[in-house]
Short mmCIF file of C-alpha atoms and ligand atoms in Angstrom, two decimals:
data_model
loop_
_atom_site.label_atom_id
_atom_site.label_comp_id
_atom_site.label_asym_id
_atom_site.label_seq_id
_atom_site.Cartn_x
_atom_site.Cartn_y
_atom_site.Cartn_z
CA UNK A 1 6.70 -9.60 -100.94
CA UNK A 2 5.28 -11.46 -97.96
CA UNK A 3 4.72 -9.17 -94.98
CA UNK A 4 7.21 -10.94 -92.70
CA UNK A 5 9.97 -10.49 -95.30
CA UNK A 6 9.15 -6.84 -95.64
CA UNK A 7 9.21 -6.52 -91.88
CA UNK A 8 12.59 -8.22 -91.68
CA UNK A 9 14.11 -5.91 -94.31
CA UNK A 10 12.59 -2.86 -92.63
CA UNK A 11 14.09 -3.89 -89.28
CA UNK A 12 17.53 -4.33 -90.83
CA UNK A 13 17.36 -1.00 -92.70
CA UNK A 14 16.22 0.86 -89.57
CA UNK A 15 18.91 -0.73 -87.49
CA UNK A 16 21.59 -0.07 -90.09
CA UNK A 17 20.67 3.60 -90.18
CA UNK A 18 20.62 3.65 -86.36
CA UNK A 19 24.04 1.99 -86.44
CA UNK A 20 25.48 4.45 -88.96
CA UNK A 21 24.00 7.45 -87.13
CA UNK A 22 25.77 6.47 -83.87
CA UNK A 23 28.98 5.50 -85.59
CA UNK A 24 28.90 8.06 -88.38
CA UNK A 25 30.39 11.00 -86.48
CA UNK A 26 33.35 9.11 -85.02
CA UNK A 27 33.90 7.05 -88.13
CA UNK A 28 34.17 10.10 -90.41
CA UNK A 29 37.41 10.96 -88.53
CA UNK A 30 38.94 7.60 -89.44
CA UNK A 31 40.85 7.34 -92.72
CA UNK A 32 39.21 5.15 -95.38
CA UNK A 33 40.54 1.59 -95.59
CA UNK A 34 42.94 0.75 -98.40
CA UNK A 35 42.11 -2.19 -100.70
CA UNK A 36 44.85 -1.62 -103.28
CA UNK A 37 47.86 -3.93 -102.92
CA UNK A 38 50.06 -1.39 -104.71
CA UNK A 39 49.52 1.04 -101.82
CA UNK A 40 50.57 -1.35 -99.08
CA UNK A 41 53.50 -0.21 -96.94
CA UNK A 42 54.35 -2.55 -94.14
CA UNK A 43 56.48 -1.43 -91.22
CA UNK A 44 58.91 -4.08 -89.84
CA UNK A 45 57.32 -6.91 -87.85
CA UNK A 46 58.52 -7.97 -84.40
CA UNK A 47 60.35 -11.31 -84.70
CA UNK A 48 58.45 -13.90 -82.66
CA UNK A 49 61.76 -15.43 -81.63
CA UNK A 50 63.22 -12.13 -80.46
CA UNK A 51 63.40 -11.59 -76.68
CA UNK A 52 62.68 -8.22 -75.11
CA UNK A 53 66.41 -7.42 -75.24
CA UNK A 54 66.54 -8.19 -78.97
CA UNK A 55 68.46 -11.45 -78.64
CA UNK A 56 67.03 -14.44 -80.55
CA UNK A 57 65.79 -17.71 -79.17
CA UNK A 58 67.56 -20.61 -80.83
CA UNK A 59 66.57 -23.47 -78.50
CA UNK A 60 63.10 -24.97 -78.23
CA UNK A 61 63.42 -25.15 -74.45
CA UNK A 62 63.36 -21.34 -74.30
CA UNK A 63 60.07 -21.10 -76.18
CA UNK A 64 57.67 -21.50 -73.22
CA UNK A 65 59.13 -18.43 -71.49
CA UNK A 66 59.06 -16.43 -74.71
CA UNK A 67 55.47 -17.57 -75.37
CA UNK A 68 54.45 -16.41 -71.89
CA UNK A 69 55.94 -13.00 -72.65
CA UNK A 70 53.91 -12.67 -75.87
CA UNK A 71 50.69 -13.91 -74.23
CA UNK A 72 50.98 -11.26 -71.53
CA UNK A 73 51.67 -8.49 -74.05
CA UNK A 74 48.82 -9.57 -76.32
CA UNK A 75 46.32 -9.75 -73.43
CA UNK A 76 47.47 -6.41 -72.04
CA UNK A 77 47.40 -4.44 -75.34
CA UNK A 78 44.71 -6.09 -77.42
CA UNK A 79 42.04 -8.45 -76.02
CA UNK A 80 42.38 -7.67 -72.31
CA UNK A 81 43.06 -10.00 -69.42
CA UNK A 82 40.33 -12.45 -68.39
CA UNK A 83 39.84 -12.65 -64.59
CA UNK A 84 41.97 -15.12 -62.71
CA UNK A 85 39.12 -16.18 -60.39
CA UNK A 86 37.16 -19.26 -61.37
CA UNK A 87 33.45 -19.63 -62.04
CA UNK A 88 31.34 -22.63 -61.12
CA UNK A 89 30.25 -24.47 -64.26
CA UNK A 90 27.34 -26.91 -64.22
CA UNK A 91 25.26 -28.39 -67.01
CA UNK A 92 22.01 -30.24 -67.49
CA UNK A 93 20.79 -32.23 -70.47
CA UNK A 94 17.47 -30.70 -71.48
CA UNK A 95 16.72 -32.49 -74.76
CA UNK A 96 17.99 -35.24 -76.98
CA UNK A 97 16.88 -36.87 -80.20
CA UNK A 98 17.83 -37.99 -83.68
CA UNK A 99 17.95 -35.97 -86.91
CA UNK A 100 19.41 -36.18 -90.43
CA UNK A 101 17.45 -39.37 -91.18
CA UNK A 102 18.55 -40.75 -87.80
CA UNK A 103 22.21 -40.52 -88.79
CA UNK A 104 22.93 -37.71 -86.29
CA UNK A 105 22.29 -37.69 -82.55
CA UNK A 106 21.43 -34.29 -81.01
CA UNK A 107 21.85 -33.34 -77.35
CA UNK A 108 21.00 -29.95 -75.87
CA UNK A 109 22.49 -28.79 -72.61
CA UNK A 110 21.92 -25.72 -70.56
CA UNK A 111 25.23 -24.63 -69.11
CA UNK A 112 25.07 -22.62 -65.91
CA UNK A 113 28.10 -20.43 -65.29
CA UNK A 114 28.02 -18.87 -61.84
CA UNK A 115 30.11 -16.74 -59.50
CA UNK A 116 29.16 -15.07 -56.22
CA UNK A 117 28.16 -11.99 -58.16
CA UNK A 118 25.91 -13.41 -60.90
CA UNK A 119 25.08 -16.35 -63.13
CA UNK A 120 24.44 -16.81 -66.83
CA UNK A 121 22.87 -19.67 -68.80
CA UNK A 122 24.25 -20.81 -72.11
CA UNK A 123 22.47 -23.23 -74.47
CA UNK A 124 24.92 -25.76 -75.90
CA UNK A 125 23.84 -27.94 -78.83
CA UNK A 126 25.91 -31.05 -79.41
CA UNK A 127 25.68 -33.23 -82.52
CA UNK A 128 27.38 -36.62 -82.82
CA UNK A 129 27.31 -39.43 -85.40
CA UNK A 130 24.57 -41.89 -84.42
CA UNK A 131 26.77 -44.96 -84.47
CA UNK A 132 28.71 -46.94 -81.91
CA UNK A 133 32.18 -45.86 -80.88
CA UNK A 134 33.51 -42.42 -80.09
CA UNK A 135 33.49 -39.66 -82.69
CA UNK A 136 36.89 -39.03 -84.33
CA UNK A 137 37.03 -35.65 -82.59
CA UNK A 138 34.85 -32.63 -81.73
CA UNK A 139 34.58 -29.19 -83.25
CA UNK A 140 33.42 -26.48 -80.85
CA UNK A 141 32.39 -23.06 -82.18
CA UNK A 142 30.06 -20.16 -81.37
CA UNK A 143 27.28 -19.14 -83.76
CA UNK A 144 25.94 -15.69 -84.58
CA UNK A 145 22.17 -15.96 -84.33
CA UNK A 146 21.13 -18.77 -82.06
CA UNK A 147 21.36 -22.56 -82.01
CA UNK A 148 17.99 -22.81 -83.79
CA UNK A 149 19.62 -21.23 -86.89
CA UNK A 150 22.25 -23.91 -87.40
CA UNK A 151 19.73 -26.57 -88.51
CA UNK A 152 16.03 -26.70 -89.22
CA UNK A 153 15.34 -29.31 -86.48
CA UNK A 154 12.28 -27.89 -84.65
CA UNK A 155 13.67 -28.91 -81.24
CA UNK A 156 16.70 -26.59 -81.38
CA UNK A 157 16.27 -23.90 -78.76
CA UNK A 158 15.79 -20.21 -79.53
CA UNK A 159 17.96 -17.78 -77.48
CA UNK A 160 16.17 -16.05 -74.60
CA UNK A 161 18.45 -13.08 -74.32
CA UNK A 162 19.79 -10.39 -76.69
CA UNK A 163 19.80 -11.19 -80.39
CA UNK A 164 20.93 -8.32 -82.60
CA UNK A 165 20.56 -7.66 -86.26
CA UNK A 166 22.85 -7.22 -89.25
CA UNK A 167 24.56 -4.21 -87.67
CA UNK A 168 24.95 -6.42 -84.61
CA UNK A 169 25.45 -3.66 -82.11
CA UNK A 170 23.33 -1.05 -80.40
CA UNK A 171 20.14 -3.07 -80.27
CA UNK A 172 19.22 -4.61 -76.95
CA UNK A 173 16.12 -6.56 -77.74
CA UNK A 174 15.67 -10.21 -78.71
CA UNK A 175 15.01 -10.43 -82.46
CA UNK A 176 15.26 -14.26 -82.59
CA UNK A 177 12.21 -16.10 -83.83
CA UNK A 178 10.98 -19.19 -85.66
CA UNK A 179 11.67 -17.29 -88.88
CA UNK A 180 15.42 -17.74 -88.43
CA UNK A 181 15.24 -21.52 -87.91
CA UNK A 182 17.81 -23.24 -90.11
CA UNK A 183 18.83 -19.93 -91.72
CA UNK A 184 22.56 -20.46 -90.97
CA UNK A 185 22.74 -24.10 -91.99
CA UNK A 186 25.15 -23.39 -94.85
CA UNK A 187 27.67 -22.43 -92.15
CA UNK A 188 27.01 -25.53 -90.06
CA UNK A 189 26.96 -28.59 -92.40
CA UNK A 190 26.07 -30.89 -89.49
CA UNK A 191 25.08 -33.88 -91.61
CA UNK A 192 28.36 -33.76 -93.53
CA UNK A 193 30.39 -33.35 -90.35
CA UNK A 194 28.75 -36.18 -88.47
CA UNK A 195 28.77 -38.45 -91.54
CA UNK A 196 32.58 -37.99 -91.61
CA UNK A 197 32.65 -39.29 -88.03
CA UNK A 198 33.09 -35.97 -86.20
CA UNK A 199 31.05 -34.36 -83.46
CA UNK A 200 30.19 -30.65 -83.50
CA UNK A 201 29.09 -28.45 -80.62
CA UNK A 202 27.83 -24.91 -80.80
CA UNK A 203 26.45 -22.14 -78.63
CA UNK A 204 25.09 -18.70 -79.40
CA UNK A 205 27.75 -16.01 -78.76
CA UNK A 206 25.21 -13.56 -77.33
CA UNK A 207 24.45 -16.01 -74.50
CA UNK A 208 28.04 -15.40 -73.37
CA UNK A 209 28.24 -11.69 -74.08
CA UNK A 210 25.69 -9.60 -75.96
CA UNK A 211 27.49 -7.91 -78.85
CA UNK A 212 26.99 -4.25 -78.15
CA UNK A 213 28.90 -1.60 -76.18
CA UNK A 214 27.37 -1.52 -72.66
CA UNK A 215 30.54 -0.59 -70.76
CA UNK A 216 31.44 -4.27 -70.16
CA UNK A 217 28.56 -4.89 -67.78
CA UNK A 218 26.46 -7.76 -69.09
CA UNK A 219 27.18 -11.37 -70.14
CA UNK A 220 30.38 -12.90 -68.79
CA UNK A 221 31.50 -9.45 -67.57
CA UNK A 222 28.64 -9.46 -65.03
CA UNK A 223 30.14 -12.55 -63.39
CA UNK A 224 33.26 -10.56 -62.32
CA UNK A 225 32.12 -7.01 -61.52
CA UNK A 226 35.48 -6.27 -59.85
CA UNK A 227 37.30 -7.06 -63.06
CA UNK A 228 35.67 -4.65 -65.51
CA UNK A 229 37.68 -2.58 -67.93
CA UNK A 230 37.72 1.10 -67.15
CA UNK A 231 39.80 4.25 -67.53
CA UNK A 232 42.07 3.00 -64.72
CA UNK A 233 42.09 -0.62 -65.90
CA UNK A 234 42.49 -0.37 -69.64
CA UNK A 235 43.83 -3.91 -69.98
CA UNK A 236 40.80 -5.86 -68.77
CA UNK A 237 38.80 -8.11 -71.05
CA UNK A 238 36.67 -6.96 -73.94
CA UNK A 239 34.01 -9.06 -75.66
CA UNK A 240 36.39 -11.19 -77.77
CA UNK A 241 38.25 -12.25 -74.65
CA UNK A 242 34.86 -12.86 -73.03
CA UNK A 243 33.67 -15.11 -75.85
CA UNK A 244 37.01 -16.94 -75.80
CA UNK A 245 36.76 -17.49 -72.04
CA UNK A 246 33.22 -18.77 -72.61
CA UNK A 247 34.53 -21.27 -75.15
CA UNK A 248 36.84 -22.61 -72.42
CA UNK A 249 33.85 -23.01 -70.10
CA UNK A 250 32.03 -24.95 -72.79
CA UNK A 251 35.15 -27.04 -73.20
CA UNK A 252 34.88 -27.80 -69.45
CA UNK A 253 31.45 -29.23 -70.15
CA UNK A 254 32.42 -31.18 -73.27
CA UNK A 255 35.23 -32.88 -71.41
CA UNK A 256 32.58 -34.46 -69.16
CA UNK A 257 30.74 -36.06 -72.06
CA UNK A 258 31.55 -39.71 -72.70
CA UNK A 259 31.62 -39.19 -76.46
CA UNK A 260 34.32 -36.52 -76.28
CA UNK A 261 37.96 -37.50 -76.55
CA UNK A 262 39.86 -34.91 -74.46
CA UNK A 263 42.81 -34.93 -76.85
CA UNK A 264 40.67 -34.21 -79.87
CA UNK A 265 38.65 -31.06 -79.36
CA UNK A 266 39.09 -28.24 -81.92
CA UNK A 267 37.96 -24.66 -81.60
CA UNK A 268 36.51 -23.06 -84.70
CA UNK A 269 35.11 -19.63 -85.58
CA UNK A 270 34.23 -17.31 -88.43
CA UNK A 271 34.82 -13.56 -88.69
CA UNK A 272 34.60 -11.86 -85.24
CA UNK A 273 34.17 -15.39 -83.95
CA UNK A 274 37.33 -16.34 -85.92
CA UNK A 275 39.22 -13.64 -84.00
CA UNK A 276 37.68 -15.33 -80.96
CA UNK A 277 38.74 -18.85 -81.93
CA UNK A 278 42.26 -17.60 -82.53
CA UNK A 279 42.43 -16.10 -79.02
CA UNK A 280 40.65 -19.11 -77.43
CA UNK A 281 43.18 -21.40 -79.17
CA UNK A 282 46.09 -19.36 -77.86
CA UNK A 283 44.78 -19.08 -74.30
CA UNK A 284 43.49 -22.65 -73.84
CA UNK A 285 45.96 -25.40 -74.81
CA UNK A 286 43.23 -28.01 -74.29
CA UNK A 287 42.13 -27.13 -77.85
CA UNK A 288 44.39 -29.48 -79.83
CA UNK A 289 43.42 -27.90 -83.18
CA UNK A 290 42.47 -24.31 -83.97
CA UNK A 291 40.44 -23.12 -86.98
CA UNK A 292 40.33 -19.43 -87.78
CA UNK A 293 38.02 -18.47 -90.66
CA UNK A 294 37.95 -15.04 -92.39
CA UNK A 295 39.17 -13.51 -89.13
CA UNK A 296 40.74 -10.35 -90.58
CA UNK A 297 41.75 -7.41 -88.42
CA UNK A 298 42.15 -8.50 -84.78
CA UNK A 299 42.34 -12.07 -86.13
CA UNK A 300 45.06 -13.68 -88.23
CA UNK A 301 45.64 -10.65 -90.52
CA UNK A 302 48.74 -8.57 -89.81
CA UNK A 303 47.79 -5.13 -88.44
CA UNK A 304 50.95 -3.53 -89.89
CA UNK A 305 49.73 -4.23 -93.43
CA UNK A 306 47.57 -1.27 -94.30
CA UNK A 307 45.03 -3.31 -96.26
CA UNK A 308 41.33 -3.73 -95.42
CA UNK A 309 39.97 -3.04 -91.97
CA UNK A 310 42.34 -1.12 -89.67
CA UNK A 311 42.76 -0.96 -85.91
CA UNK A 312 41.17 2.54 -85.87
CA UNK A 313 38.14 1.39 -87.86
CA UNK A 314 37.50 -1.74 -85.82
CA UNK A 315 37.90 0.12 -82.52
CA UNK A 316 35.47 2.78 -83.74
CA UNK A 317 32.80 0.41 -85.07
CA UNK A 318 33.18 -2.08 -82.23
CA UNK A 319 34.59 -0.25 -79.18
CA UNK A 320 33.77 -3.20 -76.95
CA UNK A 321 35.52 -6.02 -78.79
CA UNK A 322 39.03 -5.32 -77.49
CA UNK A 323 40.35 -3.85 -74.26
CA UNK A 324 40.41 -0.01 -74.05
CA UNK A 325 44.21 -0.06 -74.32
CA UNK A 326 43.99 -1.34 -77.89
CA UNK A 327 42.76 2.12 -78.92
CA UNK A 328 46.32 3.38 -78.35
CA UNK A 329 47.13 1.71 -81.67
CA UNK A 330 44.50 3.50 -83.74
CA UNK A 331 46.46 4.71 -86.79
CA UNK A 332 49.50 3.65 -84.81
CA UNK A 333 49.88 -0.07 -85.65
CA UNK A 334 53.69 0.15 -85.92
CA UNK A 335 53.84 0.88 -82.16
CA UNK A 336 52.19 -2.42 -81.21
CA UNK A 337 54.72 -4.50 -79.29
CA UNK A 338 53.63 -7.57 -81.32
CA UNK A 339 51.53 -8.30 -84.40
CA UNK A 340 48.95 -10.97 -85.11
CA UNK A 341 51.55 -13.55 -86.25
CA UNK A 342 52.78 -13.80 -82.67
CA UNK A 343 49.29 -14.93 -81.60
CA UNK A 344 49.37 -17.68 -84.20
CA UNK A 345 52.86 -18.55 -82.91
CA UNK A 346 51.52 -18.85 -79.34
CA UNK A 347 49.41 -21.83 -80.53
CA UNK A 348 52.57 -23.73 -81.58
CA UNK A 349 53.26 -26.60 -81.70
CA UNK A 350 49.55 -27.32 -81.91
CA UNK A 351 48.24 -27.26 -85.50
CA UNK A 352 46.30 -24.18 -86.56
CA UNK A 353 44.39 -23.58 -89.81
CA UNK A 354 43.77 -20.09 -91.23
CA UNK A 355 41.17 -19.64 -94.01
CA UNK A 356 40.40 -16.67 -96.22
CA UNK A 357 37.92 -15.90 -99.03
CA UNK A 358 38.95 -14.25 -102.29
CA UNK A 359 36.29 -11.54 -102.20
CA UNK A 360 36.77 -10.83 -98.49
CA UNK A 361 39.21 -7.95 -99.02
CA UNK A 362 38.03 -6.27 -95.84
CA UNK A 363 39.64 -9.14 -93.94
CA UNK A 364 42.88 -8.95 -96.06
CA UNK A 365 43.39 -12.53 -97.33
CA UNK A 366 47.06 -11.91 -97.97
CA UNK A 367 47.52 -10.47 -94.50
CA UNK A 368 45.79 -13.54 -93.02
CA UNK A 369 48.17 -15.79 -94.92
CA UNK A 370 51.18 -13.77 -93.78
CA UNK A 371 49.95 -14.00 -90.17
CA UNK A 372 50.60 -17.74 -90.58
CA UNK A 373 53.79 -17.38 -92.63
CA UNK A 374 55.52 -15.17 -90.07
CA UNK A 375 54.56 -17.60 -87.25
CA UNK A 376 56.20 -20.46 -89.14
CA UNK A 377 59.75 -19.95 -87.70
CA UNK A 378 58.38 -20.86 -84.23
CA UNK A 379 56.96 -24.12 -85.56
CA UNK A 380 60.34 -24.76 -87.14
CA UNK A 381 62.20 -24.13 -83.89
CA UNK A 382 59.87 -26.66 -82.22
CA UNK A 383 60.66 -29.25 -84.87
CA UNK A 384 57.68 -28.90 -87.20
CA UNK A 385 56.86 -27.01 -90.34
CA UNK A 386 54.22 -24.29 -90.80
CA UNK A 387 53.51 -22.70 -94.14
CA UNK A 388 55.70 -23.52 -97.18
CA UNK A 389 56.34 -20.14 -98.82
CA UNK A 390 56.00 -16.41 -98.43
CA UNK A 391 53.67 -16.39 -101.45
CA UNK A 392 50.05 -17.32 -100.77
CA UNK A 393 48.68 -20.30 -102.77
CA UNK A 394 46.21 -19.97 -105.66
CA UNK A 395 42.52 -19.90 -104.70
CA UNK A 396 40.99 -23.12 -103.38
CA UNK A 397 44.29 -24.90 -102.78
CA UNK A 398 44.95 -26.06 -99.25
CA UNK A 399 48.61 -25.80 -98.23
CA UNK A 400 50.82 -26.14 -95.14
CA UNK A 401 51.72 -28.65 -92.51
CA UNK A 402 51.12 -27.64 -88.85
CA UNK A 403 49.80 -24.31 -90.15
CA UNK A 404 47.15 -24.90 -92.81
CA UNK A 405 45.76 -22.28 -95.17
CA UNK A 406 43.33 -21.88 -98.09
CA UNK A 407 41.68 -18.95 -99.86
CA UNK A 408 38.22 -20.07 -100.93
CA UNK A 409 36.76 -18.52 -104.07
CA UNK A 410 33.89 -16.29 -103.00
CA UNK A 411 32.63 -14.00 -100.23
CA UNK A 412 33.07 -13.57 -96.50
CA UNK A 413 31.48 -16.74 -95.13
CA UNK A 414 32.16 -20.23 -93.80
CA UNK A 415 30.85 -22.94 -96.09
CA UNK A 416 30.99 -26.63 -96.76
CA UNK A 417 34.21 -26.20 -98.80
CA UNK A 418 35.94 -24.67 -95.74
CA UNK A 419 34.67 -27.44 -93.44
CA UNK A 420 35.94 -30.06 -95.88
CA UNK A 421 39.46 -28.62 -95.72
CA UNK A 422 39.19 -28.36 -91.93
CA UNK A 423 38.12 -31.99 -91.59
CA UNK A 424 40.94 -33.11 -93.92
CA UNK A 425 43.35 -31.20 -91.66
CA UNK A 426 41.81 -32.82 -88.56
CA UNK A 427 42.00 -36.29 -90.18
CA UNK A 428 45.72 -35.65 -90.82
CA UNK A 429 46.68 -34.33 -87.42
CA UNK A 430 44.42 -36.12 -84.97
CA UNK A 431 45.37 -39.44 -86.48
CA UNK A 432 48.93 -39.10 -85.23
CA UNK A 433 48.15 -37.99 -81.72
CA UNK A 434 49.04 -40.35 -78.91
C1 GTR B 501 32.66 -6.64 -89.75
C2 GTR B 501 33.93 -6.34 -89.03
C3 GTR B 501 34.88 -7.48 -89.18
C4 GTR B 501 34.21 -8.83 -88.95
C5 GTR B 501 32.75 -8.91 -89.32
C6 GTR B 501 31.92 -9.96 -88.61
O1 GTR B 501 31.78 -5.61 -89.76
O2 GTR B 501 34.45 -5.15 -89.54
O3 GTR B 501 36.00 -7.29 -88.38
O4 GTR B 501 34.43 -9.25 -87.69
O5 GTR B 501 32.08 -7.72 -89.06
O6 GTR B 501 32.27 -10.46 -87.57
O7 GTR B 501 30.84 -10.22 -89.12
#
């Protein structure tokens, strides 16, 4: 085995054991996750159309007020409120060139996000078809390991700040290097996307908020030191809300690019970043399409279904992802004033696509489907249709109208097959926009 490979494995093994030693104690108190459908017991779900007094909304004109009620509850109890103050967002173009046999144009921006308290820099890579005319639309999503990992182009910038490892928390040094260049390209089929006429923009999530528990001090949290979650303020933003807020700041920048059509920008994300794209899609209506891939617990999957990752497990492994108040629902999901389907409903009437993978039981594919199914009555009230049936479709079949869904054969990942369904969905919905 070449030395560098050995070194990489050794780093991962050490960090995993570090990770399990810090988490081990607390985690041993948390009941094991269930992955047997026969053992699922689901307590009743809140009806997205039910007002606080139990009466049902029957008129579309009452939805905005109901939506505002859900959004407030969801922020307060799960992701945490983002600050209401604004940050100053500026950008500079630092590099541009062609790649993919000159079929794709690459631009790299450094985005400066600044408040009186602090400033952070985020690298944004932007890929467009190298042909005349505007792209058909733009996909914006965060990546896990740095922009240099999404493609092997040597110009793509390596992150300067924190880059973790497979355990992804607890390690504060930068592990990014040339070795990772292009290593995530299966998740970012840039040639395929741009050849279909779309643009795609991505930034490294750690540039916005390093993914470890530091008491909400670094990254976007450092910009608003008076708005940090604490024992007294248990409803202030965790990392997912921070990443989602960051996506909105990147949206601010995209809207200033001549190749971006403001009505056709989608937010996309996988796994913890799928939880993030769901929340970004709900909070920022400028995203006209929302793609939520393998998002699981804290994403599209219903918390009240005791299948796969639970609230207690996620809050123990990743205490910084949600606001501190979310811990009140550890082994207590039935007490949540909402469930994840209400978040999907808050995107209505904009189209949203939920994707699962058959082997990704930890993320509960059926629960992810049902997160869309139980949001469907809201789409119906607004004059559209969501998912067609309470029963999920067979693997690899894409279903639904304004709520799309598929369950790809295979493991927890985001692959070309997923992107193809997403682009078909975008073709279908963006075509009919004004
Ligand atoms: C897992 C976590 C999931 C999912 C995933 C990821 O360890 O339990 O909720 O978010 O990480 O983001 O890679």
